[in-house]
Short mmCIF file of C-alpha atoms and ligand atoms in Angstrom, two decimals:
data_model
loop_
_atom_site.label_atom_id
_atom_site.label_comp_id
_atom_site.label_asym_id
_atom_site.label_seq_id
_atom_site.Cartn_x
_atom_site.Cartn_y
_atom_site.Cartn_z
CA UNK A 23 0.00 0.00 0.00
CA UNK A 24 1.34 3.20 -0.49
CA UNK A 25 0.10 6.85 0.55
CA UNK A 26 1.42 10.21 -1.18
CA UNK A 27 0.21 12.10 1.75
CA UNK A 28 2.47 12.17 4.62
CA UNK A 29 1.03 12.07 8.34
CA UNK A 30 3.28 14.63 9.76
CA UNK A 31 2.72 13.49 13.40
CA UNK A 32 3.93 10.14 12.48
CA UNK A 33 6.91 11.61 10.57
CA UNK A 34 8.20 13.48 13.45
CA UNK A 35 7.84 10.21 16.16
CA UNK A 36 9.97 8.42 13.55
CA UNK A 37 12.43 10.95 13.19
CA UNK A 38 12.66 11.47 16.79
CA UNK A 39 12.20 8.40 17.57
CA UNK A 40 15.65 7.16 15.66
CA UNK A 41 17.29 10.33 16.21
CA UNK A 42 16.92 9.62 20.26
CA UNK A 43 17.41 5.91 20.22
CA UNK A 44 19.72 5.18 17.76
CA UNK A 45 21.54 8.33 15.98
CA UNK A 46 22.76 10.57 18.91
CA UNK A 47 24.14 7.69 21.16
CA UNK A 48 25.80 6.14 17.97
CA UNK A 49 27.07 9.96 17.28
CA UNK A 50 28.93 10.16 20.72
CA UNK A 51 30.76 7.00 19.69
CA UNK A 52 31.76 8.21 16.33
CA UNK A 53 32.99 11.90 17.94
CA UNK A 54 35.28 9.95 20.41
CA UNK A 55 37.18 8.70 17.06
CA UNK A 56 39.65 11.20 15.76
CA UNK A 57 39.32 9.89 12.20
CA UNK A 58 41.23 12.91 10.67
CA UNK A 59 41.09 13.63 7.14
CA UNK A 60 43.92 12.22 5.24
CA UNK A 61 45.47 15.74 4.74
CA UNK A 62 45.28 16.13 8.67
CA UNK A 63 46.57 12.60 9.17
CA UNK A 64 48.83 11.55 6.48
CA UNK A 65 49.53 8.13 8.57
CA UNK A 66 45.70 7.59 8.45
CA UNK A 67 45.97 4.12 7.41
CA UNK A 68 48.51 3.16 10.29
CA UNK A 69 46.25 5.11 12.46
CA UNK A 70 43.12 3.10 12.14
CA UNK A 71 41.05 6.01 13.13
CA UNK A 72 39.37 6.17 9.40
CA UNK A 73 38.32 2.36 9.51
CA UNK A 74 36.50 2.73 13.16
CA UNK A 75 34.43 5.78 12.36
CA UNK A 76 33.55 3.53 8.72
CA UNK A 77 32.72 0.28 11.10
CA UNK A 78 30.90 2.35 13.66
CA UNK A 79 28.63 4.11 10.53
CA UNK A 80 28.32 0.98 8.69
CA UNK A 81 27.39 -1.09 11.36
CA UNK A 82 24.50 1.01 12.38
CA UNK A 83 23.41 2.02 8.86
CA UNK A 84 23.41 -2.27 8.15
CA UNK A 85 21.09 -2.42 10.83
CA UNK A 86 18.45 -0.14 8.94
CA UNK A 87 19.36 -1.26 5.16
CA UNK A 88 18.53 -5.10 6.15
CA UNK A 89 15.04 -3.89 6.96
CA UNK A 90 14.50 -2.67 3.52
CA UNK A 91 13.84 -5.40 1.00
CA UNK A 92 16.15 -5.38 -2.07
CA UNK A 93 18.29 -2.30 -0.43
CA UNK A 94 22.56 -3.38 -0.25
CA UNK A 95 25.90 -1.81 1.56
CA UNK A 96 28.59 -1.24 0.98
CA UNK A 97 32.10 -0.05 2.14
CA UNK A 98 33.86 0.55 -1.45
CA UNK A 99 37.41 0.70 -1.41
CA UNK A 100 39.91 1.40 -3.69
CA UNK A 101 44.00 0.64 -4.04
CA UNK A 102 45.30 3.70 -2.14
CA UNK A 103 42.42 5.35 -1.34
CA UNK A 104 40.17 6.49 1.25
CA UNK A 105 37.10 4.31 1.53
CA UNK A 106 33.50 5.07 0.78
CA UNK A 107 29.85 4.27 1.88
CA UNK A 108 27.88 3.50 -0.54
CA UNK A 109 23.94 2.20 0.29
CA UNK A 110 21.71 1.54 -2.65
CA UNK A 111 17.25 1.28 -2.08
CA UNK A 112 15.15 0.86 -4.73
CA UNK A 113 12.38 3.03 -4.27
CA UNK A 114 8.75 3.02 -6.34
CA UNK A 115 10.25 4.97 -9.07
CA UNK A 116 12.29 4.52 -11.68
CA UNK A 117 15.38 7.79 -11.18
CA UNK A 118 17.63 8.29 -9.02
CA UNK A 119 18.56 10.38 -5.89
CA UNK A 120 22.23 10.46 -4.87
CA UNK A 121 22.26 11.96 -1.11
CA UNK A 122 25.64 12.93 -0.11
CA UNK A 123 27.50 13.21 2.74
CA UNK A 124 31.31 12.83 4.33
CA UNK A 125 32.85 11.04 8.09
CA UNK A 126 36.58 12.18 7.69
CA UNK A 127 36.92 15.25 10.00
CA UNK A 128 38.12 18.39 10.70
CA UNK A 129 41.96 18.10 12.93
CA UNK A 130 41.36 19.37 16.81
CA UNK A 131 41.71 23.10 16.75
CA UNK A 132 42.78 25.42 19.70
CA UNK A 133 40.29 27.02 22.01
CA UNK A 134 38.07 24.36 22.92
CA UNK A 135 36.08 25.61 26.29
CA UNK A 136 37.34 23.65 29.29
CA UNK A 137 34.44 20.76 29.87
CA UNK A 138 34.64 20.25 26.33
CA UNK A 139 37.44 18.28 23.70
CA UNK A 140 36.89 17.51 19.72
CA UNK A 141 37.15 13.96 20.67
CA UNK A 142 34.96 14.51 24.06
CA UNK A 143 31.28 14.00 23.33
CA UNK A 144 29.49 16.28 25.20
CA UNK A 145 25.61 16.31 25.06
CA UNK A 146 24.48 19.53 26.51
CA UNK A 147 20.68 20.52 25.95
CA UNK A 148 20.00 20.47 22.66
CA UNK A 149 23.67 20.54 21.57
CA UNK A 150 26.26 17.87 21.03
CA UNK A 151 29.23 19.27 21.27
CA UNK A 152 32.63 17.41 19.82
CA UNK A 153 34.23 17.63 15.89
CA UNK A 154 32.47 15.62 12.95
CA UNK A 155 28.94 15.49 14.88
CA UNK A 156 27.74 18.04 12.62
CA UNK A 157 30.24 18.49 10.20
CA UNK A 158 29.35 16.08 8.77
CA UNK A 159 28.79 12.63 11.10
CA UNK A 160 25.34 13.14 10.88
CA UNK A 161 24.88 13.02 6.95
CA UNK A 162 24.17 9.21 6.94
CA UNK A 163 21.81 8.98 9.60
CA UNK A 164 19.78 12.18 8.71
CA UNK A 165 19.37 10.71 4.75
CA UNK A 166 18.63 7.15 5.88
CA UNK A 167 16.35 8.39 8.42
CA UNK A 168 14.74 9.97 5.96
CA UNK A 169 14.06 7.16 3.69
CA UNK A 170 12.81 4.79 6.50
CA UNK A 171 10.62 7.44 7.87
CA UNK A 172 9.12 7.57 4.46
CA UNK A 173 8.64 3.69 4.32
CA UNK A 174 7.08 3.56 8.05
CA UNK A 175 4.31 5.74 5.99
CA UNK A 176 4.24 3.50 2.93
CA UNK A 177 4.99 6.86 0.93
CA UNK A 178 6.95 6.74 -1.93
CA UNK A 179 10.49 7.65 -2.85
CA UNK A 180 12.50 7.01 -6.17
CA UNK A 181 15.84 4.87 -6.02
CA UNK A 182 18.21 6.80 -3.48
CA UNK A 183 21.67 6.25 -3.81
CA UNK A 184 23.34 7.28 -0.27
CA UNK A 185 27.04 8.12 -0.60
CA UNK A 186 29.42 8.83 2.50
CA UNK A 187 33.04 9.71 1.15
CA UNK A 188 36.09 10.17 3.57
CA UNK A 189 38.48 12.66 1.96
CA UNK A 190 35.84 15.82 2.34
CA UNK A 191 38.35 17.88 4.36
CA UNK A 192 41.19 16.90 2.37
CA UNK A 193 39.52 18.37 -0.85
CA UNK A 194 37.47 15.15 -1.85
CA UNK A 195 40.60 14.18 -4.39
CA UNK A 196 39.40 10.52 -4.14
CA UNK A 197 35.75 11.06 -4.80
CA UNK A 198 36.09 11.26 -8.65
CA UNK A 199 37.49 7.85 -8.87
CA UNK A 200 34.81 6.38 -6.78
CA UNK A 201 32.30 8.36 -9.26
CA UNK A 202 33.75 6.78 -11.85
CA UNK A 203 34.22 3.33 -10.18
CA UNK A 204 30.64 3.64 -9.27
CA UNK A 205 29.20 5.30 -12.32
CA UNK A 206 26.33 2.61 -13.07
CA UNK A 207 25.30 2.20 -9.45
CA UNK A 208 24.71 6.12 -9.24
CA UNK A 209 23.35 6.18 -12.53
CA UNK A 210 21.83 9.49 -13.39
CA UNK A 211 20.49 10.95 -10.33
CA UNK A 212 17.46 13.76 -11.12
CA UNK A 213 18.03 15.13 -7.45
CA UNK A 214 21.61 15.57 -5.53
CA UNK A 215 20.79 16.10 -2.22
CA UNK A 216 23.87 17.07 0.10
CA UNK A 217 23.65 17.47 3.99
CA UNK A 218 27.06 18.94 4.40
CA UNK A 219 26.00 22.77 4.12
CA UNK A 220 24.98 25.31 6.49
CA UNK A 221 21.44 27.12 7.53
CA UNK A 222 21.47 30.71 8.87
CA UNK A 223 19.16 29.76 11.73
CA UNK A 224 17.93 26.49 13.35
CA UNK A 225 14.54 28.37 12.84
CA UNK A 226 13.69 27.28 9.13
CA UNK A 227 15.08 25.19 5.77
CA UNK A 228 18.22 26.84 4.26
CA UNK A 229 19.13 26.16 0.94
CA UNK A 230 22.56 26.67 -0.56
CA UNK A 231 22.00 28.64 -3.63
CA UNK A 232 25.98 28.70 -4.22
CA UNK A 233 29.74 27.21 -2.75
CA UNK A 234 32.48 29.00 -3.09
CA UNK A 235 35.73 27.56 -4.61
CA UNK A 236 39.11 27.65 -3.07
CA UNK A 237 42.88 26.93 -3.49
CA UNK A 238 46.11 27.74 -1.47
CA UNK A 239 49.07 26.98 -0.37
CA UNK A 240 51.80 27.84 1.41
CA UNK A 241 54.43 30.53 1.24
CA UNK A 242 57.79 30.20 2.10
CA UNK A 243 60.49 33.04 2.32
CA UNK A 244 64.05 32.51 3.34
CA UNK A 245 66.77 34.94 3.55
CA UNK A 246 69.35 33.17 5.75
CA UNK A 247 70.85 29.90 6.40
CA UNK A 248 70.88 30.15 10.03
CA UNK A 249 69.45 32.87 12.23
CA UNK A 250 71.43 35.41 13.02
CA UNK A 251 71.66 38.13 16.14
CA UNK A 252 69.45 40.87 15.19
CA UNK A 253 72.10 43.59 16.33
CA UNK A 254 74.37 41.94 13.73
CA UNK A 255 72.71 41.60 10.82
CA UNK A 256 69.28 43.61 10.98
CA UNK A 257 69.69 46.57 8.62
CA UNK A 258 72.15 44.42 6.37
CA UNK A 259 69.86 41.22 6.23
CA UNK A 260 66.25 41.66 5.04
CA UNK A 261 63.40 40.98 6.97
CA UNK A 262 61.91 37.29 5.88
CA UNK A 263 58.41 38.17 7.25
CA UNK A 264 58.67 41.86 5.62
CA UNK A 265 59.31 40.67 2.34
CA UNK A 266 56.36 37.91 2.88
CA UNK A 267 54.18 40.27 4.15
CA UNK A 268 55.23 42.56 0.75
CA UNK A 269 54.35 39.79 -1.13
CA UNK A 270 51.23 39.26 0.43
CA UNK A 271 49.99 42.83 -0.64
CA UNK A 272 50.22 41.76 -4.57
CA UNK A 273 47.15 39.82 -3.71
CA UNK A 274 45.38 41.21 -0.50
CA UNK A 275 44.72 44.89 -0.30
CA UNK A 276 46.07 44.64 3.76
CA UNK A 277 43.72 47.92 4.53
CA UNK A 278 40.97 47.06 3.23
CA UNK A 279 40.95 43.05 2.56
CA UNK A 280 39.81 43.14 -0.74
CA UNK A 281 41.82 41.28 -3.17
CA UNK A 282 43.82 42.96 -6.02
CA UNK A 283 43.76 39.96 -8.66
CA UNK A 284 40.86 40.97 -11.00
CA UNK A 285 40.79 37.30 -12.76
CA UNK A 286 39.48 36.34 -8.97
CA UNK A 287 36.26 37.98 -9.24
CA UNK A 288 33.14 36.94 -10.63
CA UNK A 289 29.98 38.66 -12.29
CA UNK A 290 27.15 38.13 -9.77
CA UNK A 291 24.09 37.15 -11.28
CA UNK A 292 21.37 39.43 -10.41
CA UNK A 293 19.39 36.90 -8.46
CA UNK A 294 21.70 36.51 -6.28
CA UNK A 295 21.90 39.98 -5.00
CA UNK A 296 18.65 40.01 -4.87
CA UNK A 297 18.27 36.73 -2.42
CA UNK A 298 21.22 38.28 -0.66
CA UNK A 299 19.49 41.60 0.49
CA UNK A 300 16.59 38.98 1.32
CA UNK A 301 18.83 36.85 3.34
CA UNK A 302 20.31 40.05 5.41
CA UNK A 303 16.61 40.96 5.99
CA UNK A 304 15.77 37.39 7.31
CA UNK A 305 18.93 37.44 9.04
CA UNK A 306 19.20 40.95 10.27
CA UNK A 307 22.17 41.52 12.99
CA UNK A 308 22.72 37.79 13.37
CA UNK A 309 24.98 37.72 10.13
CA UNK A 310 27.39 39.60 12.27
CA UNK A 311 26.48 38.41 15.73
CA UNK A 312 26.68 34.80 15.00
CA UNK A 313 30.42 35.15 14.89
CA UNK A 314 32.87 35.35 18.46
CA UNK A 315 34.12 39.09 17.68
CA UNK A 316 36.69 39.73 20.50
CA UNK A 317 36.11 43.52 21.90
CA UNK A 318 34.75 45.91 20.14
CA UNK A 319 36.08 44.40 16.46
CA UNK A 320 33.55 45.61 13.65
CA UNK A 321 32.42 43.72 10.59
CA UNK A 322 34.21 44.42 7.27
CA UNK A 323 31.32 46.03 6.43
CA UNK A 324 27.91 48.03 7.65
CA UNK A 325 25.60 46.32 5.45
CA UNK A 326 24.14 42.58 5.83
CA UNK A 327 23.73 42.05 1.90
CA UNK A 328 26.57 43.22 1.01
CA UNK A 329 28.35 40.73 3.89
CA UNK A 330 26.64 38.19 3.09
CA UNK A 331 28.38 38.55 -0.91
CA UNK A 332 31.69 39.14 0.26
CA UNK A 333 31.30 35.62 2.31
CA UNK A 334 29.27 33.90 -0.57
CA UNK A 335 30.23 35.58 -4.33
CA UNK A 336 33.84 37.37 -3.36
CA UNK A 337 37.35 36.51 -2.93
CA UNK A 338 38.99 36.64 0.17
CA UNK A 339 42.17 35.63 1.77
CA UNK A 340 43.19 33.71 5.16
CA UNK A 341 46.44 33.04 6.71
CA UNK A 342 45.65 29.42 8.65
CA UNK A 343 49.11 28.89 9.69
CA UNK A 344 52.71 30.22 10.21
CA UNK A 345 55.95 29.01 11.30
CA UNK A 346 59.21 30.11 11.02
CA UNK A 347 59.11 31.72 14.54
CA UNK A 348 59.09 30.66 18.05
CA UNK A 349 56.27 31.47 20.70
CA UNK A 350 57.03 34.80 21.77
CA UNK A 351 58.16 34.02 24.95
CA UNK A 352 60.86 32.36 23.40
CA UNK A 353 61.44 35.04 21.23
CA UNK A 354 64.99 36.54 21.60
CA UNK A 355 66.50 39.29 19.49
CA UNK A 356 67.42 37.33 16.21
CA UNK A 357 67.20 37.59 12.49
CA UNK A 358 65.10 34.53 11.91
CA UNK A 359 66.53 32.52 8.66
CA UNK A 360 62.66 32.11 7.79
CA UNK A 361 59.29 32.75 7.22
CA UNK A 362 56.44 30.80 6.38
CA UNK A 363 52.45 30.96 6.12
CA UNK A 364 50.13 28.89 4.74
CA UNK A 365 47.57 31.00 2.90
CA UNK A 366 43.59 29.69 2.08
CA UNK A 367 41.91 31.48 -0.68
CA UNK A 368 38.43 31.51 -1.13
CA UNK A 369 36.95 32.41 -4.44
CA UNK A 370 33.58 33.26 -5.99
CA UNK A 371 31.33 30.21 -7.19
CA UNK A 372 31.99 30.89 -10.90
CA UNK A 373 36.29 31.06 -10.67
CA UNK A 374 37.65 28.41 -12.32
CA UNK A 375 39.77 26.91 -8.72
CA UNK A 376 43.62 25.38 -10.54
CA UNK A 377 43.84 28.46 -12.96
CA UNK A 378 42.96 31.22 -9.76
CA UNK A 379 45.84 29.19 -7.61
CA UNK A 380 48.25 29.26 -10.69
CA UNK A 381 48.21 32.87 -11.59
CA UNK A 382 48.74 33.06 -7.41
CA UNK A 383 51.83 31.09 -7.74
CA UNK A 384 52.85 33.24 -10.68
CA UNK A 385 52.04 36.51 -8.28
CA UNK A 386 53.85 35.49 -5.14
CA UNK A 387 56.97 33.95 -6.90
CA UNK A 388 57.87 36.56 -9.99
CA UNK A 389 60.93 39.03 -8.86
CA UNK A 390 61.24 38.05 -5.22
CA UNK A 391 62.77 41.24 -3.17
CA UNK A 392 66.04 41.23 -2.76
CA UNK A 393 66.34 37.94 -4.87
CA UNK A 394 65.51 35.78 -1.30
CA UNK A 395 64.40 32.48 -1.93
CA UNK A 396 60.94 32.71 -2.60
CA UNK A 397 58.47 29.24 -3.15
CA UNK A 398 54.70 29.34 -2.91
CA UNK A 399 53.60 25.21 -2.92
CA UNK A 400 50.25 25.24 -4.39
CA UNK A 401 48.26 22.88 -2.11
CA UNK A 402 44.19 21.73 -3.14
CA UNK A 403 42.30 23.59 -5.35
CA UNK A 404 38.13 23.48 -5.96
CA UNK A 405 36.35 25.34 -8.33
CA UNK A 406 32.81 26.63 -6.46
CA UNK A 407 29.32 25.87 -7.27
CA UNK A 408 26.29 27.82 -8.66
CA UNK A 409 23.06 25.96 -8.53
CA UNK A 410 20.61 25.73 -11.65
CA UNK A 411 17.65 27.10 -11.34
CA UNK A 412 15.17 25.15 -9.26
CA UNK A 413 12.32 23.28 -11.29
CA UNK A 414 8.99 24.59 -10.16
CA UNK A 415 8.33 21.47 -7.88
CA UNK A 416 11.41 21.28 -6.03
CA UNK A 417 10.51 25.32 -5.78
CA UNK A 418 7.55 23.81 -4.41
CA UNK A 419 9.02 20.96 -2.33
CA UNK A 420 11.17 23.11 -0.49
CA UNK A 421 9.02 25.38 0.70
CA UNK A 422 6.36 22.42 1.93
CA UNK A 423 9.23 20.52 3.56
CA UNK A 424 10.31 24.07 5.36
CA UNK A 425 6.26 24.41 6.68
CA UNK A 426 6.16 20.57 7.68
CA UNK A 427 9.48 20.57 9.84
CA UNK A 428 9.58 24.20 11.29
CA UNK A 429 6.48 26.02 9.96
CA UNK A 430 8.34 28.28 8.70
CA UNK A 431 9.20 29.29 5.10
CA UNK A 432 12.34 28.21 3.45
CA UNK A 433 15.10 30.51 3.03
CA UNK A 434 18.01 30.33 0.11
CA UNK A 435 21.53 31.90 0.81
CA UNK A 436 25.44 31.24 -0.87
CA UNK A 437 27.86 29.84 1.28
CA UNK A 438 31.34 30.70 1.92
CA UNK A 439 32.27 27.39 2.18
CA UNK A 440 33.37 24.77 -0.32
CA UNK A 441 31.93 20.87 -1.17
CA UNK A 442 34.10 20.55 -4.00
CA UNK A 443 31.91 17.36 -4.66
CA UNK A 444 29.28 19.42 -5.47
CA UNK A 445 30.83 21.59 -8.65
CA UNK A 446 31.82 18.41 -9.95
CA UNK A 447 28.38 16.59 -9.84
CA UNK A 448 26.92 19.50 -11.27
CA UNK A 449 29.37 19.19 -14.49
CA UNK A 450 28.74 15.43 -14.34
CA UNK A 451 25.07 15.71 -13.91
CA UNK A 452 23.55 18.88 -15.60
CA UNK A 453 20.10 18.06 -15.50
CA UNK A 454 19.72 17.11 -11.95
CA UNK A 455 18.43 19.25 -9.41
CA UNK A 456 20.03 20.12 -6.42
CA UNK A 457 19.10 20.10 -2.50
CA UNK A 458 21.89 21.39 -0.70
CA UNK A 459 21.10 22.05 3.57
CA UNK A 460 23.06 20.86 6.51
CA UNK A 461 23.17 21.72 10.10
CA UNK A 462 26.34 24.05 10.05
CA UNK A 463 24.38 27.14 11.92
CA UNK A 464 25.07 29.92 14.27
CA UNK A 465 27.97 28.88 16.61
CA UNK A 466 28.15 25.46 15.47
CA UNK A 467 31.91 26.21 14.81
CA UNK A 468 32.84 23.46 12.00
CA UNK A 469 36.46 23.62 11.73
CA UNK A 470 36.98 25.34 14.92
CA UNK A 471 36.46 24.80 18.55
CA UNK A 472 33.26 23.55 19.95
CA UNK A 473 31.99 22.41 17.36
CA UNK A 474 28.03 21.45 17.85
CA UNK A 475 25.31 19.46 16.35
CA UNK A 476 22.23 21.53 16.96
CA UNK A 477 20.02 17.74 17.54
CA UNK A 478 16.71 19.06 16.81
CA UNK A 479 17.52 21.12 14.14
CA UNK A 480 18.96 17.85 12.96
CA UNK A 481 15.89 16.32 13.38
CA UNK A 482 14.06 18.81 11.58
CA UNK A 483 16.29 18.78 8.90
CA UNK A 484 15.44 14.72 8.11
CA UNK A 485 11.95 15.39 8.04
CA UNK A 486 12.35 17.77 5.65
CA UNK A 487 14.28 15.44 3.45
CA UNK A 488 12.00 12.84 4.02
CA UNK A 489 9.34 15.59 2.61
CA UNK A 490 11.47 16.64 -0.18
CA UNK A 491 12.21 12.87 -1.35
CA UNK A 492 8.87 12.18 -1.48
CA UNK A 493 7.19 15.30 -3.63
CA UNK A 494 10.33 14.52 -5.67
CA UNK A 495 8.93 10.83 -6.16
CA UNK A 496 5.41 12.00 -7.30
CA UNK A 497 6.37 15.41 -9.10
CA UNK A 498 4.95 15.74 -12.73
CA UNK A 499 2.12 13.31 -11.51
ZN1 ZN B 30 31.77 18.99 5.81
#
């Protein structure tokens, strides 16, 4: 028997009902693994950390998939490579949904608050607090969760393809092999939906309307063999960190923060500014608030919309790391031989990612100052994401899924993030349509310290899937 109506009360006791049960206590196991992504943990394999976190997912997600007739796991590995989850259930029609998500994780971070640890589960409230709940632990649960909750109903749902990669952080260079590997499993999916994104409040849906793109690397100046006494060679020797920070300023006006490089800007379609000044409306203060500003520190700008498109449609630079110098209280008066800084470069959705971080390279290296040794290793680079246009039903869908789950409407926003995953399936896949949400909210930190999974937004989230899935299944009839 099947039903195309969904009983909402029923929805949410399934959803909760797993979610309490099953998903959050099998979430504080998987946060106590430090299952590093392999750029964070080149010894990963030695490590074992990767192969828990896949035994602790696959084991529960078995436990669902041999409920569903006809549905198979599987972990998928490849020579050399990180593995990857891959759950197949045929559904009542005949296309295909690929739902997306990653376990590798973030590394540790400074500045976690004293009760609290990346690898220390913490369930406080309505927050779980440790790295890779949200970002992005929860991905499998919240998309199979989805697709049983739809069953429990007898509603239907197309064939869902349910793929959990483990090289996300490291710039997903292994996914396009599995794609390939796995191209007539995943067949050609009409809907992508992805749970590794971000929502500007745990109050309503949030759909990613773009990703940005990024490369990097890291610069490395040297102007002596051996450090030197300051009071004996200062004034002879140039600076190593003046001349990097010189070099710096070809790309990054340092007033004002706005980069220099024309080639990294985009054209922003019109739309987009105008679901920006939306967004900021939506949003108001919280754009700014969200954030842990020390002191009185002001944003790099008055207005929300135009905030929001410097995080979301323009370039920006980050220095992530340095070295080259000790702590400063072990700082004593010498000429250091070196300095070094590891720069991340975000770029608009539309920037093509290798040819932005080339004509970097080209920037930083051509006539170094005083002829020092000058290197700039280009690291990963992603192009970003702009989504089609949504099809009036998914238009549709969205909005129903946001009323059902928060009663609320659904909002759309660019991130400032990057699922590199993402601009490739859209090359791969024109046609399909594209669901992009996650979890990653005010505060909830992914990447840095105290990280949280928001649980009921969570919650919400899969019952707006399951929602989504199914007006997917019976659009056009
Ligand atoms: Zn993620």
């Amino acid at each position: 028997m099947t039903t195309t109506e969904l009983d909402p009360a029923r929805l949410t006791r399934h959803v909760d009902q797993v979610w309490g049960d099953e998903i959050v206590p099998t979430l504080i196991e998987y946060i106590r693994i430090p299952n590093k992504s392999p750029s964070f943990d080149p010894d990963w394999v030695q490590h074992g950390y990767m192969e828990d976190a896949v035994r602790l997912l696959e084991g529960w997600a078995r436990s669902k998939i041999e409920a569903i007739p006809g549905a198979t796991l599987e972990v998928v590995r490849l020579e050399g490579r990180t593995p990857v989850i891959l759950a197949e259930i045929p559904g009542q029609t005949d296309d295909t949904v690929l739902l997306y998500g990653h376990l590798d994780k973030q590394p540790e971070m400074t500045g976690w608050a004293e009760d609290l640890g990346p690898w220390t589960p913490v369930l406080k409230g309505d927050k779980l607090y440790g790295r890779g709940g949200a970002d992005d632990g929860y991905a499998l649960f919240g998309a199979l969760t989805a697709i049983t909750a739809l069953r429990d109903q007898g509603a239907p749902h197309a064939r869902c393809v349910v793929l959990i990669e483990a090289c996300e952080e490291s710039g997903s260079y292994d996914l396009p092999y599995y794609v390939d590997h796995l191209a007539d499993r995943i067949g050609r999916p009409s809907l992508v939906v992805c749970l590794d994104s971000g929502c500007g409040n745990y109050d309503q849906l949030w759909l990613t309307t773009s990703l940005r793109g990024m490369t990097g690397g890291t610069l490395k100046v040297q102007v002596l063999e051996e450090g030197v006494h300051s009071g004996m060679a200062s004034g002879i020797v140039p600076s190593s960190f003046r001349i990097l920070r010189h070099l710096i300023s070809r790309i990054e006006d340092e007033a004002t923060g706005a980069i220099k490089l024309d080639e990294l800007y985009a054209q922003i379609p019109p739309e987009r500014i105008e679901q920006a000044k939306a967004a900021a409306e939506a949003l108001g203060d919280s754009i700014w608030t969200s954030l842990p500003f020390a002191g009185r520190t002001k944003p790099m700008a008055e207005d929300g919309a135009a905030l929001i498109l410097n995080r979301t449609w323009r370039p920006t630079l980050s220095v992530t790391g340095l070295a080259g110098a000790p702590e400063p209280v072990n700082a004593g008066n010498v000429l250091r031989p070196m300095t070094e800084a590891k720069l991340s470069i975000r770029l608009p959705p539309t920037v093509d990612g290798q040819a932005a971080g080339q004509l970097i390279k080209t920037t930083l290296e051509a006539d170094p100052p005083y002829d020092a040794p000058v290197s700039f290793e280009l690291e990963k680079a992603a192009t970003g994401w702009n989504a089609p246009r949504l099809e009036s039903w998914l238009e549709h869908a969205v909005q129903t899924a946001s009323q059902l789950a928060f009663e609320r409407p659904c909002a759309m926003v660019g991130e400032g993030g990057s699922i590199p995953f993402m601009g490739m399936l859209g090359e791969k896949f024109p046609q399909a349509q594209f669901v992009i949400t996650g979890v990653l909210g005010p505060h909830s930190n992914a990447h840095g310290p105290n990280e949280f999974l928001h649980v009921p937004y969570a919650r919400r989230i899969t019952a707006a899937v399951a929602s989504i899935l199914l007006d997917h299944a019976r659009r056009g009839g």
